[in-house]
Amino acid sequence: MATALTAAQAGLIGCEHCGLLVQPASTAEPGHCPRCGSELESRRRRSIERTWALVIAATICYIPANLLPVLGTTTLGSTEYDTIMGGVIFLYTSGSWPLALIVLIASVMVPLGKLVALSYLLISVQRRSPGGNRERTRLYRMVEFIGRWSMLDVFVDTFTVALVQLDPLMSVRPGAGVMFFAAVVVLTMIAAATFDPRLIWDAGAEQEL
C-alpha cells in the first residue's frame, strides 16, 4: 500500500497564513508566498523550546490563579474574597448550577486541559511518536480554537467590577488571582501559536524512511 507523501517530503512549504503549497526558492531562504505575500518558513525556529517555556510559565501561574481570590466584595465595611472554585460552589449552592458549570469548564477545566494537551503534543513530538498524526493535529486545532473562551472568568470579573460600584455601601474589586488567571490564558494562547503542528508529521515521516 502506497504511503502519501508529506509536503516536506515533496519539497514543498505550506504558507501558514493562506495554506498555499509553495515550491521554496531555496532551503535557506524559502522566499514569500505568491498568493498573500507572507514570508515562508519551513519550520518555526526553536518552536519546541519556546512552547515548553510558555507552558511551564503558564503552569506556574495556574496554581495562584486558583488559590488566590479573583474577586473582593466590600459591603458596609466588611470585605469578602472569593476564589474561582469558591465562586463555582456559591453559584451551585444558590441554584445557578448551569452558570456554575460554565464557569467551572471555562475557568478551571479548559486552561488545565490546554496545558495537558500542549504538554502531550510536545512530548509526542520529542519522542518521535509515529502514530495518530491526524488526531494530534485535530487536538492542536481544538486547543488553538478554544483558547479565547477561557477568558470568560476575567470578562465576568471586569463586568462585575464596572457594574457594582455603590460606595460606601458596596463595591467590588478584582483580586490578585485575576492577574495570574489572565497570565495563564495569554501564555497558553501564545504557546499554541508558537507550537509548529508540522513537527507532528515530521516524526511520522522519519519513521517511514
Tab-separated table of N, CA, C and O in Angstrom, residues 49-136:
chain	number	residue	atom	x	y	z
A	49	GLU	N	11.309	24.548	22.165
A	49	GLU	CA	11.863	25.201	23.353
A	49	GLU	C	10.987	26.358	23.810
A	49	GLU	O	10.713	26.517	25.012
A	50	ARG	N	10.533	27.177	22.867
A	50	ARG	CA	9.707	28.328	23.224
A	50	ARG	C	8.351	27.887	23.772
A	50	ARG	O	7.841	28.476	24.738
A	51	THR	N	7.768	26.864	23.154
A	51	THR	CA	6.465	26.391	23.626
A	51	THR	C	6.574	25.794	25.016
A	51	THR	O	5.716	26.025	25.882
A	52	TRP	N	7.640	25.015	25.276
A	52	TRP	CA	7.851	24.459	26.614
A	52	TRP	C	7.984	25.569	27.652
A	52	TRP	O	7.410	25.474	28.759
A	53	ALA	N	8.737	26.603	27.330
A	53	ALA	CA	8.932	27.707	28.272
A	53	ALA	C	7.600	28.379	28.613
A	53	ALA	O	7.314	28.683	29.779
A	54	LEU	N	6.753	28.572	27.607
A	54	LEU	CA	5.454	29.198	27.833
A	54	LEU	C	4.517	28.286	28.623
A	54	LEU	O	3.779	28.745	29.503
A	55	VAL	N	4.548	26.986	28.325
A	55	VAL	CA	3.697	26.038	29.041
A	55	VAL	C	4.104	25.947	30.513
A	55	VAL	O	3.245	25.921	31.409
A	56	ILE	N	5.391	25.913	30.782
A	56	ILE	CA	5.873	25.853	32.172
A	56	ILE	C	5.482	27.123	32.924
A	56	ILE	O	5.028	27.069	34.077
A	57	ALA	N	5.657	28.279	32.269
A	57	ALA	CA	5.275	29.546	32.911
A	57	ALA	C	3.774	29.584	33.196
A	57	ALA	O	3.340	30.040	34.264
A	58	ALA	N	2.971	29.089	32.254
A	58	ALA	CA	1.516	29.066	32.458
A	58	ALA	C	1.131	28.112	33.580
A	58	ALA	O	0.209	28.396	34.362
A	59	THR	N	1.833	26.983	33.689
A	59	THR	CA	1.559	26.020	34.758
A	59	THR	C	1.857	26.626	36.122
A	59	THR	O	1.109	26.429	37.089
A	60	ILE	N	2.939	27.379	36.210
A	60	ILE	CA	3.292	28.042	37.469
A	60	ILE	C	2.217	29.064	37.848
A	60	ILE	O	1.805	29.161	39.009
A	61	CYS	N	1.719	29.818	36.864
A	61	CYS	CA	0.693	30.835	37.135
A	61	CYS	C	-0.661	30.202	37.437
A	61	CYS	O	-1.501	30.818	38.107
A	62	TYR	N	-0.883	28.974	36.971
A	62	TYR	CA	-2.184	28.322	37.168
A	62	TYR	C	-2.468	28.060	38.649
A	62	TYR	O	-3.619	28.108	39.076
A	63	ILE	N	-1.419	27.800	39.418
A	63	ILE	CA	-1.603	27.485	40.841
A	63	ILE	C	-2.124	28.692	41.622
A	63	ILE	O	-3.175	28.613	42.261
A	64	PRO	N	-1.447	29.857	41.597
A	64	PRO	CA	-2.012	31.012	42.311
A	64	PRO	C	-3.308	31.519	41.702
A	64	PRO	O	-4.126	32.129	42.399
A	65	ALA	N	-3.531	31.264	40.414
A	65	ALA	CA	-4.780	31.696	39.789
A	65	ALA	C	-5.987	31.018	40.431
A	65	ALA	O	-7.074	31.600	40.496
A	66	ASN	N	-5.788	29.787	40.922
A	66	ASN	CA	-6.884	29.057	41.555
A	66	ASN	C	-6.890	29.177	43.073
A	66	ASN	O	-7.918	28.927	43.705
A	67	LEU	N	-5.746	29.549	43.656
A	67	LEU	CA	-5.672	29.656	45.120
A	67	LEU	C	-5.959	31.065	45.622
A	67	LEU	O	-6.522	31.238	46.705
A	68	LEU	N	-5.577	32.063	44.841
A	68	LEU	CA	-5.786	33.451	45.262
A	68	LEU	C	-7.187	33.931	44.885
A	68	LEU	O	-7.772	33.439	43.917
A	69	PRO	N	-7.722	34.894	45.618
A	69	PRO	CA	-9.064	35.408	45.295
A	69	PRO	C	-9.071	36.169	43.976
A	69	PRO	O	-8.113	36.864	43.646
A	70	VAL	N	-10.165	36.002	43.251
A	70	VAL	CA	-10.320	36.727	41.993
A	70	VAL	C	-11.270	37.907	42.134
A	70	VAL	O	-11.342	38.768	41.253
A	71	LEU	N	-11.997	37.932	43.247
A	71	LEU	CA	-12.981	38.989	43.438
A	71	LEU	C	-13.106	39.318	44.921
A	71	LEU	O	-13.172	38.415	45.759
A	72	GLY	N	-13.118	40.610	45.262
A	72	GLY	CA	-13.328	41.056	46.631
A	72	GLY	C	-14.550	41.952	46.713
A	72	GLY	O	-14.627	42.955	45.998
A	73	THR	N	-15.509	41.581	47.552
A	73	THR	CA	-16.758	42.340	47.684
A	73	THR	C	-16.797	43.022	49.044
A	73	THR	O	-16.718	42.352	50.086
A	74	THR	N	-16.920	44.334	49.055
A	74	THR	CA	-16.996	45.113	50.290
A	74	THR	C	-18.428	45.587	50.505
A	74	THR	O	-18.994	46.275	49.650
A	75	THR	N	-19.008	45.197	51.631
A	75	THR	CA	-20.376	45.585	51.981
A	75	THR	C	-20.401	46.143	53.395
A	75	THR	O	-20.108	45.418	54.359
A	76	LEU	N	-20.714	47.412	53.523
A	76	LEU	CA	-20.799	48.087	54.820
A	76	LEU	C	-19.547	47.879	55.671
A	76	LEU	O	-19.607	47.568	56.857
A	77	GLY	N	-18.408	47.998	55.030
A	77	GLY	CA	-17.141	47.924	55.745
A	77	GLY	C	-16.517	46.551	55.829
A	77	GLY	O	-15.333	46.430	56.126
A	78	SER	N	-17.264	45.492	55.608
A	78	SER	CA	-16.711	44.140	55.659
A	78	SER	C	-16.437	43.643	54.240
A	78	SER	O	-17.246	43.849	53.333
A	79	THR	N	-15.287	42.998	54.070
A	79	THR	CA	-14.857	42.541	52.750
A	79	THR	C	-14.767	41.026	52.714
A	79	THR	O	-14.212	40.408	53.621
A	80	GLU	N	-15.305	40.443	51.667
A	80	GLU	CA	-15.228	39.003	51.445
A	80	GLU	C	-14.527	38.751	50.113
A	80	GLU	O	-14.788	39.433	49.127
A	81	TYR	N	-13.651	37.737	50.126
A	81	TYR	CA	-12.899	37.390	48.923
A	81	TYR	C	-13.322	36.004	48.435
A	81	TYR	O	-13.554	35.094	49.238
A	82	ASP	N	-13.402	35.867	47.122
A	82	ASP	CA	-13.810	34.600	46.510
A	82	ASP	C	-12.777	34.156	45.489
A	82	ASP	O	-12.326	34.945	44.645
A	83	THR	N	-12.428	32.872	45.560
A	83	THR	CA	-11.594	32.252	44.531
A	83	THR	C	-12.494	31.753	43.404
A	83	THR	O	-13.717	31.834	43.490
A	84	ILE	N	-11.892	31.218	42.354
A	84	ILE	CA	-12.685	30.695	41.243
A	84	ILE	C	-13.571	29.546	41.719
A	84	ILE	O	-14.776	29.513	41.444
A	85	MET	N	-12.986	28.598	42.441
A	85	MET	CA	-13.764	27.463	42.929
A	85	MET	C	-14.794	27.903	43.960
A	85	MET	O	-15.892	27.342	44.032
A	86	GLY	N	-14.456	28.923	44.759
A	86	GLY	CA	-15.420	29.462	45.706
A	86	GLY	C	-16.636	30.031	44.999
A	86	GLY	O	-17.777	29.850	45.447
A	87	GLY	N	-16.399	30.697	43.888
A	87	GLY	CA	-17.500	31.230	43.091
A	87	GLY	C	-18.342	30.133	42.470
A	87	GLY	O	-19.573	30.239	42.406
A	88	VAL	N	-17.673	29.061	42.011
A	88	VAL	CA	-18.396	27.921	41.433
A	88	VAL	C	-19.308	27.283	42.489
A	88	VAL	O	-20.480	26.987	42.227
A	89	ILE	N	-18.760	27.082	43.683
A	89	ILE	CA	-19.541	26.472	44.768
A	89	ILE	C	-20.716	27.367	45.160
A	89	ILE	O	-21.836	26.891	45.386
A	90	PHE	N	-20.466	28.679	45.221
A	90	PHE	CA	-21.545	29.610	45.581
A	90	PHE	C	-22.665	29.577	44.547
A	90	PHE	O	-23.857	29.549	44.902
A	91	LEU	N	-22.298	29.579	43.270
A	91	LEU	CA	-23.314	29.537	42.215
A	91	LEU	C	-24.111	28.238	42.269
A	91	LEU	O	-25.334	28.235	42.072
A	92	TYR	N	-23.414	27.126	42.562
A	92	TYR	CA	-24.092	25.830	42.609
A	92	TYR	C	-25.068	25.759	43.783
A	92	TYR	O	-26.208	25.318	43.637
A	93	THR	N	-24.613	26.193	44.964
A	93	THR	CA	-25.466	26.121	46.161
A	93	THR	C	-26.634	27.107	46.107
A	93	THR	O	-27.657	26.899	46.756
A	94	SER	N	-26.465	28.177	45.310
A	94	SER	CA	-27.550	29.154	45.195
A	94	SER	C	-28.557	28.778	44.115
A	94	SER	O	-29.514	29.526	43.881
A	95	GLY	N	-28.341	27.631	43.458
A	95	GLY	CA	-29.291	27.153	42.462
A	95	GLY	C	-28.929	27.459	41.031
A	95	GLY	O	-29.613	26.998	40.108
A	96	SER	N	-27.858	28.218	40.802
A	96	SER	CA	-27.450	28.558	39.430
A	96	SER	C	-26.425	27.543	38.926
A	96	SER	O	-25.314	27.902	38.535
A	97	TRP	N	-26.815	26.259	38.913
A	97	TRP	CA	-25.848	25.225	38.531
A	97	TRP	C	-25.423	25.295	37.063
A	97	TRP	O	-24.275	24.948	36.747
A	98	PRO	N	-26.288	25.738	36.114
A	98	PRO	CA	-25.781	25.863	34.735
A	98	PRO	C	-24.644	26.881	34.623
A	98	PRO	O	-23.640	26.633	33.943
A	99	LEU	N	-24.796	28.030	35.308
A	99	LEU	CA	-23.734	29.038	35.289
A	99	LEU	C	-22.495	28.530	36.016
A	99	LEU	O	-21.363	28.793	35.580
A	100	ALA	N	-22.706	27.795	37.117
A	100	ALA	CA	-21.578	27.219	37.848
A	100	ALA	C	-20.808	26.250	36.955
A	100	ALA	O	-19.574	26.225	36.967
A	101	LEU	N	-21.532	25.463	36.159
A	101	LEU	CA	-20.889	24.508	35.252
A	101	LEU	C	-20.100	25.221	34.164
A	101	LEU	O	-18.974	24.824	33.820
A	102	ILE	N	-20.664	26.308	33.633
A	102	ILE	CA	-19.969	27.077	32.592
A	102	ILE	C	-18.674	27.669	33.136
A	102	ILE	O	-17.610	27.591	32.489
A	103	VAL	N	-18.742	28.275	34.322
A	103	VAL	CA	-17.546	28.878	34.932
A	103	VAL	C	-16.510	27.801	35.249
A	103	VAL	O	-15.307	28.001	35.032
A	104	LEU	N	-16.966	26.642	35.751
A	104	LEU	CA	-16.040	25.555	36.062
A	104	LEU	C	-15.308	25.068	34.819
A	104	LEU	O	-14.086	24.894	34.827
A	105	ILE	N	-16.051	24.883	33.736
A	105	ILE	CA	-15.433	24.396	32.499
A	105	ILE	C	-14.501	25.446	31.902
A	105	ILE	O	-13.355	25.145	31.544
A	106	ALA	N	-14.994	26.690	31.791
A	106	ALA	CA	-14.224	27.735	31.118
A	106	ALA	C	-13.038	28.223	31.924
A	106	ALA	O	-11.998	28.582	31.351
A	107	SER	N	-13.168	28.236	33.255
A	107	SER	CA	-12.139	28.852	34.093
A	107	SER	C	-11.193	27.862	34.752
A	107	SER	O	-10.104	28.255	35.182
A	108	VAL	N	-11.591	26.591	34.865
A	108	VAL	CA	-10.745	25.598	35.524
A	108	VAL	C	-10.330	24.488	34.570
A	108	VAL	O	-9.141	24.214	34.386
A	109	MET	N	-11.326	23.862	33.936
A	109	MET	CA	-11.035	22.678	33.126
A	109	MET	C	-10.376	23.018	31.795
A	109	MET	O	-9.477	22.301	31.348
A	110	VAL	N	-10.828	24.102	31.148
A	110	VAL	CA	-10.261	24.460	29.844
A	110	VAL	C	-8.776	24.845	29.941
A	110	VAL	O	-7.956	24.320	29.184
A	111	PRO	N	-8.374	25.760	30.863
A	111	PRO	CA	-6.936	26.059	30.965
A	111	PRO	C	-6.095	24.837	31.318
A	111	PRO	O	-5.015	24.641	30.753
A	112	LEU	N	-6.603	23.990	32.248
A	112	LEU	CA	-5.866	22.787	32.607
A	112	LEU	C	-5.783	21.833	31.424
A	112	LEU	O	-4.729	21.240	31.159
A	113	GLY	N	-6.893	21.691	30.696
A	113	GLY	CA	-6.890	20.823	29.521
A	113	GLY	C	-5.924	21.295	28.451
A	113	GLY	O	-5.252	20.490	27.794
A	114	LYS	N	-5.822	22.618	28.274
A	114	LYS	CA	-4.881	23.163	27.292
A	114	LYS	C	-3.439	22.865	27.689
A	114	LYS	O	-2.609	22.514	26.837
A	115	LEU	N	-3.133	23.011	28.978
A	115	LEU	CA	-1.779	22.718	29.455
A	115	LEU	C	-1.430	21.245	29.246
A	115	LEU	O	-0.328	20.910	28.792
A	116	VAL	N	-2.380	20.364	29.557
A	116	VAL	CA	-2.147	18.925	29.384
A	116	VAL	C	-1.997	18.583	27.901
A	116	VAL	O	-1.105	17.821	27.514
A	117	ALA	N	-2.862	19.157	27.060
A	117	ALA	CA	-2.820	18.867	25.630
A	117	ALA	C	-1.517	19.355	24.996
A	117	ALA	O	-0.884	18.623	24.211
A	118	LEU	N	-1.090	20.565	25.321
A	118	LEU	CA	0.161	21.091	24.770
A	118	LEU	C	1.359	20.281	25.246
A	118	LEU	O	2.289	20.017	24.473
A	119	SER	N	1.344	19.865	26.518
A	119	SER	CA	2.435	19.037	27.040
A	119	SER	C	2.484	17.700	26.317
A	119	SER	O	3.560	17.208	25.962
A	120	TYR	N	1.314	17.112	26.082
A	120	TYR	CA	1.246	15.837	25.349
A	120	TYR	C	1.790	15.989	23.935
A	120	TYR	O	2.560	15.144	23.467
A	121	LEU	N	1.404	17.066	23.238
A	121	LEU	CA	1.890	17.286	21.878
A	121	LEU	C	3.405	17.474	21.860
A	121	LEU	O	4.095	16.925	20.990
A	122	LEU	N	3.923	18.232	22.804
A	122	LEU	CA	5.367	18.458	22.857
A	122	LEU	C	6.124	17.164	23.134
A	122	LEU	O	7.138	16.867	22.479
A	123	ILE	N	5.635	16.388	24.093
A	123	ILE	CA	6.302	15.124	24.429
A	123	ILE	C	6.241	14.147	23.260
A	123	ILE	O	7.230	13.485	22.934
A	124	SER	N	5.091	14.056	22.598
A	124	SER	CA	4.953	13.131	21.472
A	124	SER	C	5.863	13.518	20.312
A	124	SER	O	6.414	12.652	19.621
A	125	VAL	N	6.038	14.832	20.091
A	125	VAL	CA	6.946	15.284	19.024
A	125	VAL	C	8.394	14.975	19.392
A	125	VAL	O	9.177	14.502	18.560
A	126	GLN	N	8.761	15.216	20.637
A	126	GLN	CA	10.134	14.967	21.065
A	126	GLN	C	10.467	13.473	21.084
A	126	GLN	O	11.609	13.088	20.847
A	127	ARG	N	9.464	12.629	21.365
A	127	ARG	CA	9.662	11.185	21.370
A	127	ARG	C	9.530	10.570	19.980
A	127	ARG	O	9.677	9.362	19.815
A	128	ARG	N	9.241	11.403	18.987
A	128	ARG	CA	9.084	10.956	17.600
A	128	ARG	C	7.991	9.896	17.475
A	128	ARG	O	8.155	8.896	16.775
A	129	SER	N	6.864	10.120	18.131
A	129	SER	CA	5.761	9.163	18.068
A	129	SER	C	5.197	9.137	16.653
A	129	SER	O	4.791	10.175	16.117
A	130	PRO	N	5.133	7.953	16.014
A	130	PRO	CA	4.759	7.889	14.602
A	130	PRO	C	3.260	7.882	14.341
A	130	PRO	O	2.814	8.283	13.282
A	131	GLY	N	2.446	7.391	15.268
A	131	GLY	CA	1.019	7.195	15.009
A	131	GLY	C	0.158	8.345	15.468
A	131	GLY	O	0.565	9.201	16.249
A	132	GLY	N	-1.089	8.339	14.974
A	132	GLY	CA	-2.079	9.318	15.408
A	132	GLY	C	-1.797	10.739	14.994
A	132	GLY	O	-2.153	11.681	15.726
A	133	ASN	N	-1.194	10.929	13.823
A	133	ASN	CA	-0.865	12.294	13.392
A	133	ASN	C	-2.113	13.145	13.178
A	133	ASN	O	-2.144	14.319	13.563
A	134	ARG	N	-3.125	12.555	12.558
A	134	ARG	CA	-4.353	13.308	12.299
A	134	ARG	C	-5.050	13.684	13.605
A	134	ARG	O	-5.541	14.808	13.758
A	135	GLU	N	-5.104	12.733	14.540
A	135	GLU	CA	-5.761	13.001	15.825
A	135	GLU	C	-5.019	14.089	16.597
A	135	GLU	O	-5.641	14.974	17.207
A	136	ARG	N	-3.689	14.039	16.574
A	136	ARG	CA	-2.913	15.060	17.295
A	136	ARG	C	-3.043	16.421	16.634
A	136	ARG	O	-3.062	17.450	17.318
